[in-house]
mmCIF file with all atom_site columns, C-alpha atoms in Angstrom:
data_model
loop_
_atom_site.group_PDB
_atom_site.id
_atom_site.type_symbol
_atom_site.label_atom_id
_atom_site.label_alt_id
_atom_site.label_comp_id
_atom_site.label_asym_id
_atom_site.label_entity_id
_atom_site.label_seq_id
_atom_site.pdbx_PDB_ins_code
_atom_site.Cartn_x
_atom_site.Cartn_y
_atom_site.Cartn_z
_atom_site.occupancy
_atom_site.B_iso_or_equiv
_atom_site.pdbx_formal_charge
_atom_site.auth_seq_id
_atom_site.auth_comp_id
_atom_site.auth_asym_id
_atom_site.auth_atom_id
_atom_site.pdbx_PDB_model_num
ATOM 1   C CA . MET A 1 1   ? -0.209  -0.077 0.014  1.00 88.00 ? 337 MET A CA 1
ATOM 2   C CA . ARG A 1 2   ? 1.063   3.566  -0.863 1.00 93.00 ? 338 ARG A CA 1
ATOM 3   C CA . HIS A 1 3   ? 1.087   6.719  1.720  1.00 96.00 ? 339 HIS A CA 1
ATOM 4   C CA . TYR A 1 4   ? -1.297  9.577  0.575  1.00 97.00 ? 340 TYR A CA 1
ATOM 5   C CA . LEU A 1 5   ? -1.270  13.189 2.069  1.00 97.00 ? 341 LEU A CA 1
ATOM 6   C CA . LEU A 1 6   ? -4.672  14.252 1.696  1.00 98.00 ? 342 LEU A CA 1
ATOM 7   C CA . SER A 1 7   ? -4.337  18.431 2.552  1.00 97.00 ? 343 SER A CA 1
ATOM 8   C CA . ILE A 1 8   ? -7.422  20.774 3.594  1.00 95.00 ? 344 ILE A CA 1
ATOM 9   C CA . TYR A 1 9   ? -6.899  23.989 2.241  1.00 92.00 ? 345 TYR A CA 1
ATOM 10  C CA . GLN A 1 10  ? -9.128  26.924 3.801  1.00 90.00 ? 346 GLN A CA 1
ATOM 11  C CA . PRO A 1 11  ? -9.680  30.247 3.151  1.00 89.00 ? 347 PRO A CA 1
ATOM 12  C CA . ASP A 1 12  ? -8.501  32.765 6.108  1.00 84.00 ? 348 ASP A CA 1
ATOM 13  C CA . GLY A 1 13  ? -10.945 34.463 8.200  1.00 80.00 ? 349 GLY A CA 1
ATOM 14  C CA . GLY A 1 14  ? -13.209 33.797 11.064 1.00 77.00 ? 350 GLY A CA 1
ATOM 15  C CA . THR A 1 15  ? -14.715 30.181 11.909 1.00 80.00 ? 351 THR A CA 1
ATOM 16  C CA . PRO A 1 16  ? -17.797 28.971 10.194 1.00 82.00 ? 352 PRO A CA 1
ATOM 17  C CA . PRO A 1 17  ? -20.781 29.413 11.935 1.00 85.00 ? 353 PRO A CA 1
ATOM 18  C CA . PRO A 1 18  ? -21.573 27.352 15.012 1.00 88.00 ? 354 PRO A CA 1
ATOM 19  C CA . GLY A 1 19  ? -24.165 25.021 12.801 1.00 88.00 ? 355 GLY A CA 1
ATOM 20  C CA . LEU A 1 20  ? -21.886 24.785 9.896  1.00 88.00 ? 356 LEU A CA 1
ATOM 21  C CA . LEU A 1 21  ? -19.132 24.084 12.166 1.00 89.00 ? 357 LEU A CA 1
ATOM 22  C CA . GLU A 1 22  ? -21.051 20.968 13.968 1.00 93.00 ? 358 GLU A CA 1
ATOM 23  C CA . LYS A 1 23  ? -22.160 19.694 11.154 1.00 93.00 ? 359 LYS A CA 1
ATOM 24  C CA . VAL A 1 24  ? -18.591 19.408 9.918  1.00 92.00 ? 360 VAL A CA 1
ATOM 25  C CA . MET A 1 25  ? -17.220 18.131 12.869 1.00 92.00 ? 361 MET A CA 1
ATOM 26  C CA . ARG A 1 26  ? -19.678 15.546 13.068 1.00 95.00 ? 362 ARG A CA 1
ATOM 27  C CA . ASP A 1 27  ? -19.373 14.445 9.279  1.00 96.00 ? 363 ASP A CA 1
ATOM 28  C CA . LEU A 1 28  ? -15.299 14.281 10.214 1.00 95.00 ? 364 LEU A CA 1
ATOM 29  C CA . ASP A 1 29  ? -15.941 12.208 13.101 1.00 96.00 ? 365 ASP A CA 1
ATOM 30  C CA . THR A 1 30  ? -17.425 9.545  10.933 1.00 97.00 ? 366 THR A CA 1
ATOM 31  C CA . LEU A 1 31  ? -15.208 10.387 7.880  1.00 97.00 ? 367 LEU A CA 1
ATOM 32  C CA . ASN A 1 32  ? -12.147 9.283  10.551 1.00 96.00 ? 368 ASN A CA 1
ATOM 33  C CA . GLN A 1 33  ? -14.222 6.746  11.785 1.00 97.00 ? 369 GLN A CA 1
ATOM 34  C CA . GLU A 1 34  ? -14.611 5.184  8.605  1.00 97.00 ? 370 GLU A CA 1
ATOM 35  C CA . ILE A 1 35  ? -10.993 5.612  7.461  1.00 97.00 ? 371 ILE A CA 1
ATOM 36  C CA . ARG A 1 36  ? -9.541  3.749  10.443 1.00 97.00 ? 372 ARG A CA 1
ATOM 37  C CA . ALA A 1 37  ? -12.460 1.023  10.045 1.00 98.00 ? 373 ALA A CA 1
ATOM 38  C CA . ALA A 1 38  ? -10.848 0.540  6.569  1.00 97.00 ? 374 ALA A CA 1
ATOM 39  C CA . GLY A 1 39  ? -7.555  -0.093 7.493  1.00 97.00 ? 375 GLY A CA 1
ATOM 40  C CA . ALA A 1 40  ? -6.432  3.371  6.030  1.00 97.00 ? 376 ALA A CA 1
ATOM 41  C CA . TRP A 1 41  ? -5.798  5.248  9.057  1.00 96.00 ? 377 TRP A CA 1
ATOM 42  C CA . VAL A 1 42  ? -2.125  6.520  9.732  1.00 96.00 ? 378 VAL A CA 1
ATOM 43  C CA . PHE A 1 43  ? -2.875  9.951  11.105 1.00 95.00 ? 379 PHE A CA 1
ATOM 44  C CA . THR A 1 44  ? -4.375  13.383 10.850 1.00 95.00 ? 380 THR A CA 1
ATOM 45  C CA . GLY A 1 45  ? -4.673  16.812 12.307 1.00 94.00 ? 381 GLY A CA 1
ATOM 46  C CA . GLY A 1 46  ? -5.269  20.011 11.951 1.00 92.00 ? 382 GLY A CA 1
ATOM 47  C CA . LEU A 1 47  ? -3.470  23.141 12.075 1.00 93.00 ? 383 LEU A CA 1
ATOM 48  C CA . HIS A 1 48  ? -3.892  26.434 13.809 1.00 91.00 ? 384 HIS A CA 1
ATOM 49  C CA . PRO A 1 49  ? -4.369  29.415 11.753 1.00 88.00 ? 385 PRO A CA 1
ATOM 50  C CA . ALA A 1 50  ? -1.584  30.108 9.178  1.00 88.00 ? 386 ALA A CA 1
ATOM 51  C CA . ALA A 1 51  ? -1.191  33.684 11.256 1.00 87.00 ? 387 ALA A CA 1
ATOM 52  C CA . THR A 1 52  ? 0.491   31.850 13.784 1.00 91.00 ? 388 THR A CA 1
ATOM 53  C CA . ALA A 1 53  ? 3.287   30.085 11.532 1.00 92.00 ? 389 ALA A CA 1
ATOM 54  C CA . THR A 1 54  ? 6.710   30.942 12.237 1.00 94.00 ? 390 THR A CA 1
ATOM 55  C CA . VAL A 1 55  ? 8.756   30.419 8.908  1.00 94.00 ? 391 VAL A CA 1
ATOM 56  C CA . VAL A 1 56  ? 12.792  29.698 9.329  1.00 95.00 ? 392 VAL A CA 1
ATOM 57  C CA . ARG A 1 57  ? 15.527  30.407 6.684  1.00 94.00 ? 393 ARG A CA 1
ATOM 58  C CA . VAL A 1 58  ? 19.011  30.132 6.608  1.00 96.00 ? 394 VAL A CA 1
ATOM 59  C CA . SER A 1 59  ? 21.551  32.837 5.109  1.00 94.00 ? 395 SER A CA 1
ATOM 60  C CA . GLY A 1 60  ? 24.629  32.951 5.595  1.00 94.00 ? 396 GLY A CA 1
ATOM 61  C CA . GLY A 1 61  ? 25.046  30.322 7.533  1.00 95.00 ? 397 GLY A CA 1
ATOM 62  C CA . GLU A 1 62  ? 22.497  32.545 9.975  1.00 96.00 ? 398 GLU A CA 1
ATOM 63  C CA . ALA A 1 63  ? 18.799  30.920 10.911 1.00 96.00 ? 399 ALA A CA 1
ATOM 64  C CA . LEU A 1 64  ? 16.193  34.067 10.180 1.00 94.00 ? 400 LEU A CA 1
ATOM 65  C CA . THR A 1 65  ? 13.046  33.458 11.868 1.00 95.00 ? 401 THR A CA 1
ATOM 66  C CA . THR A 1 66  ? 9.771   35.485 10.201 1.00 92.00 ? 402 THR A CA 1
ATOM 67  C CA . ASP A 1 67  ? 5.868   35.360 11.863 1.00 91.00 ? 403 ASP A CA 1
ATOM 68  C CA . GLY A 1 68  ? 3.251   34.767 9.396  1.00 83.00 ? 404 GLY A CA 1
ATOM 69  C CA . PRO A 1 69  ? 2.727   32.136 6.675  1.00 83.00 ? 405 PRO A CA 1
ATOM 70  C CA . TYR A 1 70  ? 5.581   31.285 4.215  1.00 81.00 ? 406 TYR A CA 1
ATOM 71  C CA . ALA A 1 71  ? 3.002   32.010 1.253  1.00 78.00 ? 407 ALA A CA 1
ATOM 72  C CA . GLU A 1 72  ? 0.904   35.096 0.991  1.00 79.00 ? 408 GLU A CA 1
ATOM 73  C CA . GLY A 1 73  ? -2.816  33.794 0.008  1.00 81.00 ? 409 GLY A CA 1
ATOM 74  C CA . LYS A 1 74  ? -6.187  34.014 0.889  1.00 86.00 ? 410 LYS A CA 1
ATOM 75  C CA . GLU A 1 75  ? -6.346  30.058 1.446  1.00 88.00 ? 411 GLU A CA 1
ATOM 76  C CA . HIS A 1 76  ? -4.084  27.707 3.661  1.00 91.00 ? 412 HIS A CA 1
ATOM 77  C CA . LEU A 1 77  ? -3.109  24.273 4.617  1.00 93.00 ? 413 LEU A CA 1
ATOM 78  C CA . GLY A 1 78  ? -5.629  24.096 7.916  1.00 92.00 ? 414 GLY A CA 1
ATOM 79  C CA . GLY A 1 79  ? -5.328  20.337 8.545  1.00 95.00 ? 415 GLY A CA 1
ATOM 80  C CA . PHE A 1 80  ? -4.335  16.699 6.977  1.00 97.00 ? 416 PHE A CA 1
ATOM 81  C CA . TRP A 1 81  ? -4.576  13.209 6.675  1.00 97.00 ? 417 TRP A CA 1
ATOM 82  C CA . VAL A 1 82  ? -1.915  10.779 5.990  1.00 97.00 ? 418 VAL A CA 1
ATOM 83  C CA . ILE A 1 83  ? -3.794  7.539  4.728  1.00 97.00 ? 419 ILE A CA 1
ATOM 84  C CA . ARG A 1 84  ? -2.482  3.964  3.156  1.00 96.00 ? 420 ARG A CA 1
ATOM 85  C CA . ALA A 1 85  ? -4.563  3.185  0.194  1.00 96.00 ? 421 ALA A CA 1
ATOM 86  C CA . PRO A 1 86  ? -3.539  0.714  -2.697 1.00 94.00 ? 422 PRO A CA 1
ATOM 87  C CA . ASP A 1 87  ? -3.670  3.563  -5.454 1.00 95.00 ? 423 ASP A CA 1
ATOM 88  C CA . LEU A 1 88  ? -4.540  6.996  -6.163 1.00 96.00 ? 424 LEU A CA 1
ATOM 89  C CA . ASP A 1 89  ? -8.467  6.073  -6.838 1.00 97.00 ? 425 ASP A CA 1
ATOM 90  C CA . ALA A 1 90  ? -8.537  4.809  -3.337 1.00 97.00 ? 426 ALA A CA 1
ATOM 91  C CA . ALA A 1 91  ? -6.912  7.541  -1.970 1.00 98.00 ? 427 ALA A CA 1
ATOM 92  C CA . LEU A 1 92  ? -9.015  9.746  -4.150 1.00 98.00 ? 428 LEU A CA 1
ATOM 93  C CA . GLY A 1 93  ? -12.131 8.443  -2.985 1.00 98.00 ? 429 GLY A CA 1
ATOM 94  C CA . TRP A 1 94  ? -11.067 9.032  0.513  1.00 98.00 ? 430 TRP A CA 1
ATOM 95  C CA . ALA A 1 95  ? -10.240 12.778 -0.642 1.00 98.00 ? 431 ALA A CA 1
ATOM 96  C CA . ARG A 1 96  ? -13.813 12.806 -1.922 1.00 98.00 ? 432 ARG A CA 1
ATOM 97  C CA . ARG A 1 97  ? -15.361 12.344 1.311  1.00 97.00 ? 433 ARG A CA 1
ATOM 98  C CA . ALA A 1 98  ? -13.223 14.953 2.670  1.00 97.00 ? 434 ALA A CA 1
ATOM 99  C CA . ALA A 1 99  ? -13.931 17.376 0.290  1.00 97.00 ? 435 ALA A CA 1
ATOM 100 C CA . GLU A 1 100 ? -18.207 16.690 1.103  1.00 96.00 ? 436 GLU A CA 1
ATOM 101 C CA . ALA A 1 101 ? -17.681 16.561 4.772  1.00 94.00 ? 437 ALA A CA 1
ATOM 102 C CA . THR A 1 102 ? -15.482 19.711 4.992  1.00 93.00 ? 438 THR A CA 1
ATOM 103 C CA . THR A 1 103 ? -16.640 21.632 1.951  1.00 91.00 ? 439 THR A CA 1
ATOM 104 C CA . LEU A 1 104 ? -13.361 22.866 1.095  1.00 94.00 ? 440 LEU A CA 1
ATOM 105 C CA . PRO A 1 105 ? -10.894 21.227 -1.333 1.00 96.00 ? 441 PRO A CA 1
ATOM 106 C CA . ILE A 1 106 ? -8.868  18.266 -0.392 1.00 97.00 ? 442 ILE A CA 1
ATOM 107 C CA . GLU A 1 107 ? -5.186  18.035 -2.673 1.00 97.00 ? 443 GLU A CA 1
ATOM 108 C CA . VAL A 1 108 ? -3.766  14.276 -2.543 1.00 98.00 ? 444 VAL A CA 1
ATOM 109 C CA . ARG A 1 109 ? -0.284  13.961 -3.210 1.00 97.00 ? 445 ARG A CA 1
ATOM 110 C CA . PRO A 1 110 ? 1.445   10.491 -3.118 1.00 96.00 ? 446 PRO A CA 1
ATOM 111 C CA . PHE A 1 111 ? 4.626   10.033 -0.478 1.00 94.00 ? 447 PHE A CA 1
ATOM 112 C CA . GLN A 1 112 ? 7.841   9.347  -2.530 1.00 92.00 ? 448 GLN A CA 1
ATOM 113 C CA . GLY A 1 113 ? 8.908   5.640  -1.967 1.00 83.00 ? 449 GLY A CA 1
ATOM 114 C CA . GLU A 1 114 ? 7.196   3.528  0.684  1.00 70.00 ? 450 GLU A CA 1
ATOM 115 C CA . PRO A 1 115 ? 7.656   4.492  4.341  1.00 55.00 ? 451 PRO A CA 1
ATOM 116 C CA . GLU A 1 116 ? 7.168   1.838  7.203  1.00 54.00 ? 452 GLU A CA 1
ATOM 117 C CA . PHE A 1 117 ? 4.837   3.159  9.504  1.00 49.00 ? 453 PHE A CA 1
#
């Protein structure tokens, strides 16, 4: 089985209204249970807003840090799953379910090589 990264991209700004957020959280919980039951679960995580990021760069042997996200944009990585899937089609199936649950775009990328977890 290959490992895939399913990334959630969310718009900057406040949280959704309580009713919508509660539905999304219920749908995500159901999805996570199904991923586990299918044996595809490796890891998942949600991230704090992009404004909490710190970027580290090395220039001339010195580490320089700056506040805020690396890339300026209206959307940022908000969370992710690492899953096991037999092929890209299976990973895309989980991504579709994630997009339905979150109402947000999901990017699917395979890992290089076959990491052992």
